[in-house]
mmCIF file of C-alpha atoms in Angstrom:
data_model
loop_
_atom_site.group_PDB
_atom_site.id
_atom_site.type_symbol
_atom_site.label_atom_id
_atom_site.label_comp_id
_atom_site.label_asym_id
_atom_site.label_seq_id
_atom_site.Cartn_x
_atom_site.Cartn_y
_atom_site.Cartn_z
ATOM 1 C CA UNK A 1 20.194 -35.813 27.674
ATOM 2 C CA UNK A 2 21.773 -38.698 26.418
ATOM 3 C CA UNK A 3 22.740 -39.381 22.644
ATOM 4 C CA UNK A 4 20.798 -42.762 22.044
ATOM 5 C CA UNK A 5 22.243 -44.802 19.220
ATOM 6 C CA UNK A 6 18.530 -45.723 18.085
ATOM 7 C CA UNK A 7 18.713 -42.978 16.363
ATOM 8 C CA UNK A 8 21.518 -43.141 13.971
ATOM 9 C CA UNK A 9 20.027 -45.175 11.187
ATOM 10 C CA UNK A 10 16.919 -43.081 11.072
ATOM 11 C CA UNK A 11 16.214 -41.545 7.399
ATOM 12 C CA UNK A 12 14.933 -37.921 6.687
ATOM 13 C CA UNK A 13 11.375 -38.949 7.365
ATOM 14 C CA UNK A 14 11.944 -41.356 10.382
ATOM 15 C CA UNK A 15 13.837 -38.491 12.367
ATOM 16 C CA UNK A 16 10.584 -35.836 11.179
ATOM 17 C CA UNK A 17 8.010 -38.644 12.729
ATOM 18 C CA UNK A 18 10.127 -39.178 16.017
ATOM 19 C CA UNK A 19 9.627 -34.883 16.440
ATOM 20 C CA UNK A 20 5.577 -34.329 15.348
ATOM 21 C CA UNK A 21 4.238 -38.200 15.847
ATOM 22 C CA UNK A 22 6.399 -38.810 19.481
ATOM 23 C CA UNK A 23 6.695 -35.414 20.964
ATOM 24 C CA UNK A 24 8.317 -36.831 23.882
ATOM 25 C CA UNK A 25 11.147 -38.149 22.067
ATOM 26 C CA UNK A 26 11.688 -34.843 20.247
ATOM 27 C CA UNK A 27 14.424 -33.624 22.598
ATOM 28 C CA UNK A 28 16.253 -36.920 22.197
ATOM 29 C CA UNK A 29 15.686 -36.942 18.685
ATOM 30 C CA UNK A 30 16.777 -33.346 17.643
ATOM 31 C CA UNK A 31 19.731 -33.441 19.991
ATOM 32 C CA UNK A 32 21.373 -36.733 18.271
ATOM 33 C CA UNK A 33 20.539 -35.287 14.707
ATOM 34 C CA UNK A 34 22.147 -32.109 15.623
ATOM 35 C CA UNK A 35 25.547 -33.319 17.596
ATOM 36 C CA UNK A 36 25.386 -36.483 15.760
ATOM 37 C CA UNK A 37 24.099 -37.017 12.233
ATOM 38 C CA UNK A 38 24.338 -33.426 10.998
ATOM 39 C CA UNK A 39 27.803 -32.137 12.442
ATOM 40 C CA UNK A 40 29.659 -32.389 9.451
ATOM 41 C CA UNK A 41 27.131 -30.731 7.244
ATOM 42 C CA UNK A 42 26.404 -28.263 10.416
ATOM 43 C CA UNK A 43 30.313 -27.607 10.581
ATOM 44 C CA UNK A 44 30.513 -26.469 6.969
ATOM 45 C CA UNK A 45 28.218 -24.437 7.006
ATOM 46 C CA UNK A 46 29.530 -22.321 10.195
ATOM 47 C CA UNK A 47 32.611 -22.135 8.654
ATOM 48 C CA UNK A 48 30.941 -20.026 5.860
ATOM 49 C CA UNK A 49 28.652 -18.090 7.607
ATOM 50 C CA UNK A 50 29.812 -18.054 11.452
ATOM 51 C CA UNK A 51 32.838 -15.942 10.741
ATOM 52 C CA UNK A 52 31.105 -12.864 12.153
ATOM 53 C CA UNK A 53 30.311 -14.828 15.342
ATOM 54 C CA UNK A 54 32.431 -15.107 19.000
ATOM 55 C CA UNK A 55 30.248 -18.335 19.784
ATOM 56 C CA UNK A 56 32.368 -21.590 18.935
ATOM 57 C CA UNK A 57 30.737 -24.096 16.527
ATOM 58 C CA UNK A 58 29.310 -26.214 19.190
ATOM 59 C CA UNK A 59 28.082 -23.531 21.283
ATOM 60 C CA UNK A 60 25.829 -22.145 18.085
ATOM 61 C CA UNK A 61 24.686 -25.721 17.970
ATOM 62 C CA UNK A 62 23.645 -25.706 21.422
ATOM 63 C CA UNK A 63 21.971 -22.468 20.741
ATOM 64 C CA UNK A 64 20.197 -23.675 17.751
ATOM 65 C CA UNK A 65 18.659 -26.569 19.616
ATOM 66 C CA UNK A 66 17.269 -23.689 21.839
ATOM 67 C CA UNK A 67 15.896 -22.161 19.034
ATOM 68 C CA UNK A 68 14.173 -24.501 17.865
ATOM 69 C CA UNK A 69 12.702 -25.748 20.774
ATOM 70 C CA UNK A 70 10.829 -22.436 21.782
ATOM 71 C CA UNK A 71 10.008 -20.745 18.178
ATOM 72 C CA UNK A 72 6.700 -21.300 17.671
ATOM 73 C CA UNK A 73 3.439 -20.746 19.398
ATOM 74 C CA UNK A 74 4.545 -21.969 22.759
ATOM 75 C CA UNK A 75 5.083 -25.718 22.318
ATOM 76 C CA UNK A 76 8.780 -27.236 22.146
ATOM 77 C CA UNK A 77 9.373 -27.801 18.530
ATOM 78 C CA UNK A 78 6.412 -25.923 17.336
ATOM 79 C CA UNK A 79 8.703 -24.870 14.456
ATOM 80 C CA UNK A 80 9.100 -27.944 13.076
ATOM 81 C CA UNK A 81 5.370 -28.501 12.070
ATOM 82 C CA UNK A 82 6.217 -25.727 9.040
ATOM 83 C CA UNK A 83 8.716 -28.428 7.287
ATOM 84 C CA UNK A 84 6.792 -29.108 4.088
ATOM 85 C CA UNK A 85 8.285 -32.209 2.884
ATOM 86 C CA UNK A 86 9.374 -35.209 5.592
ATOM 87 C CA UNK A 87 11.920 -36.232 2.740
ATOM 88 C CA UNK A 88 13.853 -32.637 2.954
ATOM 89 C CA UNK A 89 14.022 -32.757 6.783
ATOM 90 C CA UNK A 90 17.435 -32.687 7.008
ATOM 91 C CA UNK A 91 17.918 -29.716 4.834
ATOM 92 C CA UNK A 92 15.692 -27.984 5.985
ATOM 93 C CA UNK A 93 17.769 -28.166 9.706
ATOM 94 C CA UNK A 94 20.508 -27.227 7.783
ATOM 95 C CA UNK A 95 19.375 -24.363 5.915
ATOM 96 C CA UNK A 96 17.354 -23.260 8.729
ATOM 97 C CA UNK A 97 20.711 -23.388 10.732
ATOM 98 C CA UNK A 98 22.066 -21.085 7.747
ATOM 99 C CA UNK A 99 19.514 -18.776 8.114
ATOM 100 C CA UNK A 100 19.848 -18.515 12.112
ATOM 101 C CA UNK A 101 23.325 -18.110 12.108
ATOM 102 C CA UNK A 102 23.035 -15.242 9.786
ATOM 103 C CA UNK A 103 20.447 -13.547 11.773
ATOM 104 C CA UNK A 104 22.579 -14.110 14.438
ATOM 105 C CA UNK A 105 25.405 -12.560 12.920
ATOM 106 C CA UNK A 106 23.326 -8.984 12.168
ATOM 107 C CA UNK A 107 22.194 -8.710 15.822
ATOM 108 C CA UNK A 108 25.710 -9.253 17.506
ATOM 109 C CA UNK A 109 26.940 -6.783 14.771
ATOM 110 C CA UNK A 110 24.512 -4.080 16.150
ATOM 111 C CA UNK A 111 24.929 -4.942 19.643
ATOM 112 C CA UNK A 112 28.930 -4.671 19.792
ATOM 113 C CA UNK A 113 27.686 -1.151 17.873
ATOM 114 C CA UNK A 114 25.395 0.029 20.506
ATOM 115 C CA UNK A 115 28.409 -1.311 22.712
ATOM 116 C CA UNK A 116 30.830 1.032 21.418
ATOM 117 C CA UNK A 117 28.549 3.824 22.071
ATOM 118 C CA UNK A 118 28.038 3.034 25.140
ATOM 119 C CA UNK A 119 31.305 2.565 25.918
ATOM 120 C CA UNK A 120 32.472 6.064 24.174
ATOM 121 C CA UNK A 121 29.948 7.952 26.072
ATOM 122 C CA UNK A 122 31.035 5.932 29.460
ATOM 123 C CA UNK A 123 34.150 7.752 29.232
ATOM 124 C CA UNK A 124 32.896 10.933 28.973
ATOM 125 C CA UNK A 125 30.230 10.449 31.531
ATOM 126 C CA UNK A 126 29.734 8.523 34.555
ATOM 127 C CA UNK A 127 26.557 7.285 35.592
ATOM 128 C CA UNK A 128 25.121 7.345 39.029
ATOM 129 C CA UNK A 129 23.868 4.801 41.019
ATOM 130 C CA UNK A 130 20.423 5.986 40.587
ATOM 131 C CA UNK A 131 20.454 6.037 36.481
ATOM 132 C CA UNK A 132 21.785 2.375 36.757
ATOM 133 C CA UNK A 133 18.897 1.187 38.915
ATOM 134 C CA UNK A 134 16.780 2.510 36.116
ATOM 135 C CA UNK A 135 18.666 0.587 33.303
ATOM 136 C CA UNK A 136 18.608 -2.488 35.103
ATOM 137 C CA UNK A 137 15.266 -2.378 36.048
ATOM 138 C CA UNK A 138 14.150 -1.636 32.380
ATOM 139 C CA UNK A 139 16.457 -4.373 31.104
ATOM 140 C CA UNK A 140 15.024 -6.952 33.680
ATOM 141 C CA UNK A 141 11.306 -5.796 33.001
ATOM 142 C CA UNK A 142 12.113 -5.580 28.771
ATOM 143 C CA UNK A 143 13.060 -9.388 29.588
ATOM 144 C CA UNK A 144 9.997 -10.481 31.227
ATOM 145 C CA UNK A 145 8.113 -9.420 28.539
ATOM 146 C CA UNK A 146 10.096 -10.579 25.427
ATOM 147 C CA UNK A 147 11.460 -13.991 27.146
ATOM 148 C CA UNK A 148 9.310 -17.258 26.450
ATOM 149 C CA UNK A 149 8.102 -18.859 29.338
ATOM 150 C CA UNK A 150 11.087 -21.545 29.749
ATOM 151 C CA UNK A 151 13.806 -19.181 29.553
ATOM 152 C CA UNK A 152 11.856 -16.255 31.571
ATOM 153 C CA UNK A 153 12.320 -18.665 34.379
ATOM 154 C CA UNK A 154 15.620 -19.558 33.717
ATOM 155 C CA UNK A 155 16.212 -15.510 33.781
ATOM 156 C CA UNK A 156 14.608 -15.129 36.978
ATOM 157 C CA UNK A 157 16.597 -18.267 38.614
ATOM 158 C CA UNK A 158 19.854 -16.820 37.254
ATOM 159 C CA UNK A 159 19.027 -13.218 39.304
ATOM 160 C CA UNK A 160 18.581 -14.924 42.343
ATOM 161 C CA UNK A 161 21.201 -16.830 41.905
ATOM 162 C CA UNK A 162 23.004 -13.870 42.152
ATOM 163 C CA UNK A 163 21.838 -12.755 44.600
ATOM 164 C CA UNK A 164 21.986 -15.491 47.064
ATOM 165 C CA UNK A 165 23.607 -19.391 46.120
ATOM 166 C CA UNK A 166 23.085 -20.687 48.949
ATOM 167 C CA UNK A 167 19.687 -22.422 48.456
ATOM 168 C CA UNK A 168 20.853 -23.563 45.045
ATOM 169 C CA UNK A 169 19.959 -27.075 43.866
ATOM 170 C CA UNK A 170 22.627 -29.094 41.277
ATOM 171 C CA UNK A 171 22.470 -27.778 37.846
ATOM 172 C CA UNK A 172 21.819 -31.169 36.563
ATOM 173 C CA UNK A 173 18.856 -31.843 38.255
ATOM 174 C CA UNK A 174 17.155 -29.005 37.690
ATOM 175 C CA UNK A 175 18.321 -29.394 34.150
ATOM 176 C CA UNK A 176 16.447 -33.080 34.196
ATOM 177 C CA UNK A 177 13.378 -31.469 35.554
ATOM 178 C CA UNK A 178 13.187 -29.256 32.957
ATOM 179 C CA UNK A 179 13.488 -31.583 29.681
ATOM 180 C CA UNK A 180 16.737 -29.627 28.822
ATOM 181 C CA UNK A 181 20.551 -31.239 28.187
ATOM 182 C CA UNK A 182 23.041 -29.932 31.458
ATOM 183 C CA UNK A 183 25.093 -27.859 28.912
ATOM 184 C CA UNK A 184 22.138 -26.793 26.973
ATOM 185 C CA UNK A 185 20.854 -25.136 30.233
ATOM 186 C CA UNK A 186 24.220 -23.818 30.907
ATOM 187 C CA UNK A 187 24.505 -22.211 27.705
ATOM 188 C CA UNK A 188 21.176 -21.034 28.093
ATOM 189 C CA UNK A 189 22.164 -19.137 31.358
ATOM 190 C CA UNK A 190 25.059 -17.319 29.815
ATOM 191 C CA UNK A 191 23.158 -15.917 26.897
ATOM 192 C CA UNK A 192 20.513 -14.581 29.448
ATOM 193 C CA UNK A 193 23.312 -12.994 31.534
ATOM 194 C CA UNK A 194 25.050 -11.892 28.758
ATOM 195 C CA UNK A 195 21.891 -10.542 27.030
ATOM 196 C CA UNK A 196 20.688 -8.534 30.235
ATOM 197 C CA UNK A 197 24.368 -7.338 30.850
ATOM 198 C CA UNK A 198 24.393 -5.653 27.128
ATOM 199 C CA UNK A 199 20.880 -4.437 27.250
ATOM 200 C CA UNK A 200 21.728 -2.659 30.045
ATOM 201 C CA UNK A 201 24.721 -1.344 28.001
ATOM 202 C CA UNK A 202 22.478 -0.186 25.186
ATOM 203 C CA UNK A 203 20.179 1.696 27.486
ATOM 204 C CA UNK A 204 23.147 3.544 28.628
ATOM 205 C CA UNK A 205 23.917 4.536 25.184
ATOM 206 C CA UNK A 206 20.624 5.716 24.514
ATOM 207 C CA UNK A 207 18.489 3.101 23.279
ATOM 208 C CA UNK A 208 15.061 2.803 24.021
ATOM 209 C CA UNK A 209 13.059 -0.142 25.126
ATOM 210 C CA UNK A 210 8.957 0.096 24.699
ATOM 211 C CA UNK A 211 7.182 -1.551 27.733
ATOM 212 C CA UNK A 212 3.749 -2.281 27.838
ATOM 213 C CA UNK A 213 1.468 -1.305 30.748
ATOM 214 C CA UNK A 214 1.932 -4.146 32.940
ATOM 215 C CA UNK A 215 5.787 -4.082 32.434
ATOM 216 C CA UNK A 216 6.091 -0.618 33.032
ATOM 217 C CA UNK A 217 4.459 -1.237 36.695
ATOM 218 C CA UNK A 218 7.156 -3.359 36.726
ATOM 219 C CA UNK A 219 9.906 -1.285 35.890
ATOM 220 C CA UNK A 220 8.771 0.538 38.978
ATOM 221 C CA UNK A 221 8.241 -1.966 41.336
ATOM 222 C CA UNK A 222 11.955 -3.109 40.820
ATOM 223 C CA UNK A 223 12.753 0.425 40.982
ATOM 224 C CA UNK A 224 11.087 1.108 44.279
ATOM 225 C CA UNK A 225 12.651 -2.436 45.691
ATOM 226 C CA UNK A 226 15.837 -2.136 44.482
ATOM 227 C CA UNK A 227 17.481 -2.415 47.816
ATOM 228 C CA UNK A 228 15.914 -5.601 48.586
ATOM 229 C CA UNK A 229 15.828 -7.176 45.165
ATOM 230 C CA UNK A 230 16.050 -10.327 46.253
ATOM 231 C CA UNK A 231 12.717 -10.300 47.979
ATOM 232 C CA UNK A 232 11.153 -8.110 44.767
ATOM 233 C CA UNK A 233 12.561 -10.788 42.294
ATOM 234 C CA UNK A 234 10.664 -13.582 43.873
ATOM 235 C CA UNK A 235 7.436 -12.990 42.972
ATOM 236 C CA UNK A 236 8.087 -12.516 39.418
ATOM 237 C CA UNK A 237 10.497 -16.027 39.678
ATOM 238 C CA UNK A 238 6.763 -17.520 41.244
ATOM 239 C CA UNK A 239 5.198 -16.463 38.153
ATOM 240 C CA UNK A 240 7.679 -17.665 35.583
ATOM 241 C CA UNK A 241 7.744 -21.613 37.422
ATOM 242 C CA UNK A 242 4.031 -21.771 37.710
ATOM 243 C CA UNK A 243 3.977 -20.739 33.578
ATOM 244 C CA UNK A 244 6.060 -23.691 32.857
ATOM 245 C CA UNK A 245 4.718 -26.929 31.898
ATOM 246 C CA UNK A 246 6.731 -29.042 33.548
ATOM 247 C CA UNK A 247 6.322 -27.012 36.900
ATOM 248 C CA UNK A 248 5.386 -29.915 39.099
ATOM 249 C CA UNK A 249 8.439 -31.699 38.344
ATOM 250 C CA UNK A 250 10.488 -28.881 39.307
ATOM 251 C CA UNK A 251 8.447 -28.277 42.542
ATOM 252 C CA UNK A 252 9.085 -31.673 43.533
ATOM 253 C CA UNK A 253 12.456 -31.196 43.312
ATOM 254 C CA UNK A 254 12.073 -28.328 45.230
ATOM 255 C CA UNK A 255 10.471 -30.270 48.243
ATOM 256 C CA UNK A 256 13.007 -33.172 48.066
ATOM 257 C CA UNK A 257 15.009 -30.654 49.740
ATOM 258 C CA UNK A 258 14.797 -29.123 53.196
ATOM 259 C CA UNK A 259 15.662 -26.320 52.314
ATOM 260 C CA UNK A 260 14.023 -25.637 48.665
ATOM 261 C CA UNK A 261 11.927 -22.991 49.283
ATOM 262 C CA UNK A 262 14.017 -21.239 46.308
ATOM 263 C CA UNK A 263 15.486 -23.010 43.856
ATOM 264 C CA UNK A 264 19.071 -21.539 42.553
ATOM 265 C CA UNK A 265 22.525 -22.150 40.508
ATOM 266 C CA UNK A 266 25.910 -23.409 42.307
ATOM 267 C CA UNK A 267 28.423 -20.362 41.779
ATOM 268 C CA UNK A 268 31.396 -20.118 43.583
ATOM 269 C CA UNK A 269 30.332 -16.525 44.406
ATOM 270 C CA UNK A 270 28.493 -15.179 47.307
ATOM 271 C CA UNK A 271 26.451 -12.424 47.364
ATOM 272 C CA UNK A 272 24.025 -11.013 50.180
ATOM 273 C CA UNK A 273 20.896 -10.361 49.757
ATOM 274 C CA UNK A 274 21.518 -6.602 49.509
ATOM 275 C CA UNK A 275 23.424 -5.589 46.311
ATOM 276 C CA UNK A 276 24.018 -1.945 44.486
ATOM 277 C CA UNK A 277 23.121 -1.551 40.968
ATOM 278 C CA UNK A 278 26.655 -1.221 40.433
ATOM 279 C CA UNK A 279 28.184 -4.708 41.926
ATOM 280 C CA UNK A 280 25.160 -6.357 40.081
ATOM 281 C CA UNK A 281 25.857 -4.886 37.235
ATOM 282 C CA UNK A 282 29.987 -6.225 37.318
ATOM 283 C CA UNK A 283 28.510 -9.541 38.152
ATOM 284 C CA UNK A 284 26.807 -10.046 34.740
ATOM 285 C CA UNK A 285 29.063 -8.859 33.027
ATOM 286 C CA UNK A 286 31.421 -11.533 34.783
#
């Protein structure tokens, strides 16, 4: 995505009309305001109220644009149709930013807590193989049924990737397909990893994830195809693309290429097909 200068006279209102009157500018738009317009004002306010964070200041950014693009009821920007007054658009970003960075501030706190359970009872007791499968296929099936539909795919494309690189297409492209900024993506791909790597952490330490019906078959399914989870993975990736609304892009991408029958992440790593829960489970947390 790149930061077009049009936008760096716009007032409060101008930049409110370029997100709800010209939805297809609202990427552009946002992303300017955000890394542009709003830095300084953004800055301050991380350095009051990012201090229990391990994100840098531009990586919160990145994962506020994120935010704001799936909270809602399914459309990108949804959230910005609550803004009451087109005058007070920019602070409302900004104390909307407050308020995110806060929240985000209370679940890392609890995480790194469940963390330190986990990792108190890991040294007591080692689990098998077997127990691991289970927390990774509850973590995995918890996803697919919290994740919205642009980052469930993303979650599914990271696994495989995983997996198997070698079909991978360029970040970038895929990226373009998909609306999103290169690093945006990126940054969207280690907070997935990272997210399944600790859930699988808290599950260890005792936490408990509730799973509907249809997740809980799931859970199973990834259970019972564990030692071929490339293969089980791929329907569930088939799913995610076909949920997107920009899936015909992507699957033209995927035809412009001999050889796009999957569609992954470059990675310098290489795995085969066949993985245990426990290499997997080093991998994310890589």
């Amino acid at each position: 995505m790149i930061l077009i200068k049009e936008f760096e006279n716009y007032s409060a209102s101008d930049y409110y009309d370029a997100v709800t009157i010209r939805p297809e500018r609202a990427s552009e738009a946002i992303y300017y305001l955000l890394k542009k317009r709003l830095v300084r004002a953004m800055g301050r306010v991380f350095e009051l109220h990012g201090f229990g964070l391990d994100d840098h200041f531009d990586d919160t950014i990145d994962d506020f644009f994120l935010y704001l693009y799936d909270r809602g009821d399914g459309r990108p920007f949804a959230i910005l149709e609550t803004v009451r007054e087109r005058q007070a658009f920019f602070g409302w970003m900004v104390g909307t930013y407050r308020n995110f960075l806060l929240n985000k501030a209370k679940d890392e706190m609890k995480r790194r807590e469940m963390m330190e359970e986990a990792r108190s009872k890991d040294e007591e007791e080692h689990q098998t193989d077997e127990r691991l499968v289970y927390f990774i296929a509850t973590a995995i099936a918890y996803a697919d049924q919290e994740l919205p539909p642009r980052n469930r795919f993303i979650f599914f494309r990271m696994l495989l990737t995983i997996l198997d690189h070698k079909l991978s297409l360029p970040q970038e492209l895929v990226a373009q397909a998909m609306g999103m900024h290169p690093v945006t993506y990126r940054v969207c791909v280690n907070r997935l990893k990272t997210r399944l790597s600790d859930d699988v952490t808290c599950l260890e330490a005792g936490q408990r994830f509730q799973l509907d019906n249809a997740h809980l078959l799931m859970q199973n399914r990834l259970m019972q195809g564990f030692d071929r989870l490339y293969d089980t993975l791929l329907p569930y990736y088939e799913t995610a693309l076909h949920a997107l609304s920009g899936a015909m892009d992507i699957n033209e991408l995927r035809e412009s290429y001999a050889n796009g029958i999957v569609m992954h992440e470059e990675t310098q790593y290489s795995y085969p097909h066949r993985i245990n829960a426990r290499e997997l489970f080093q991998r994310l947390k890589s």
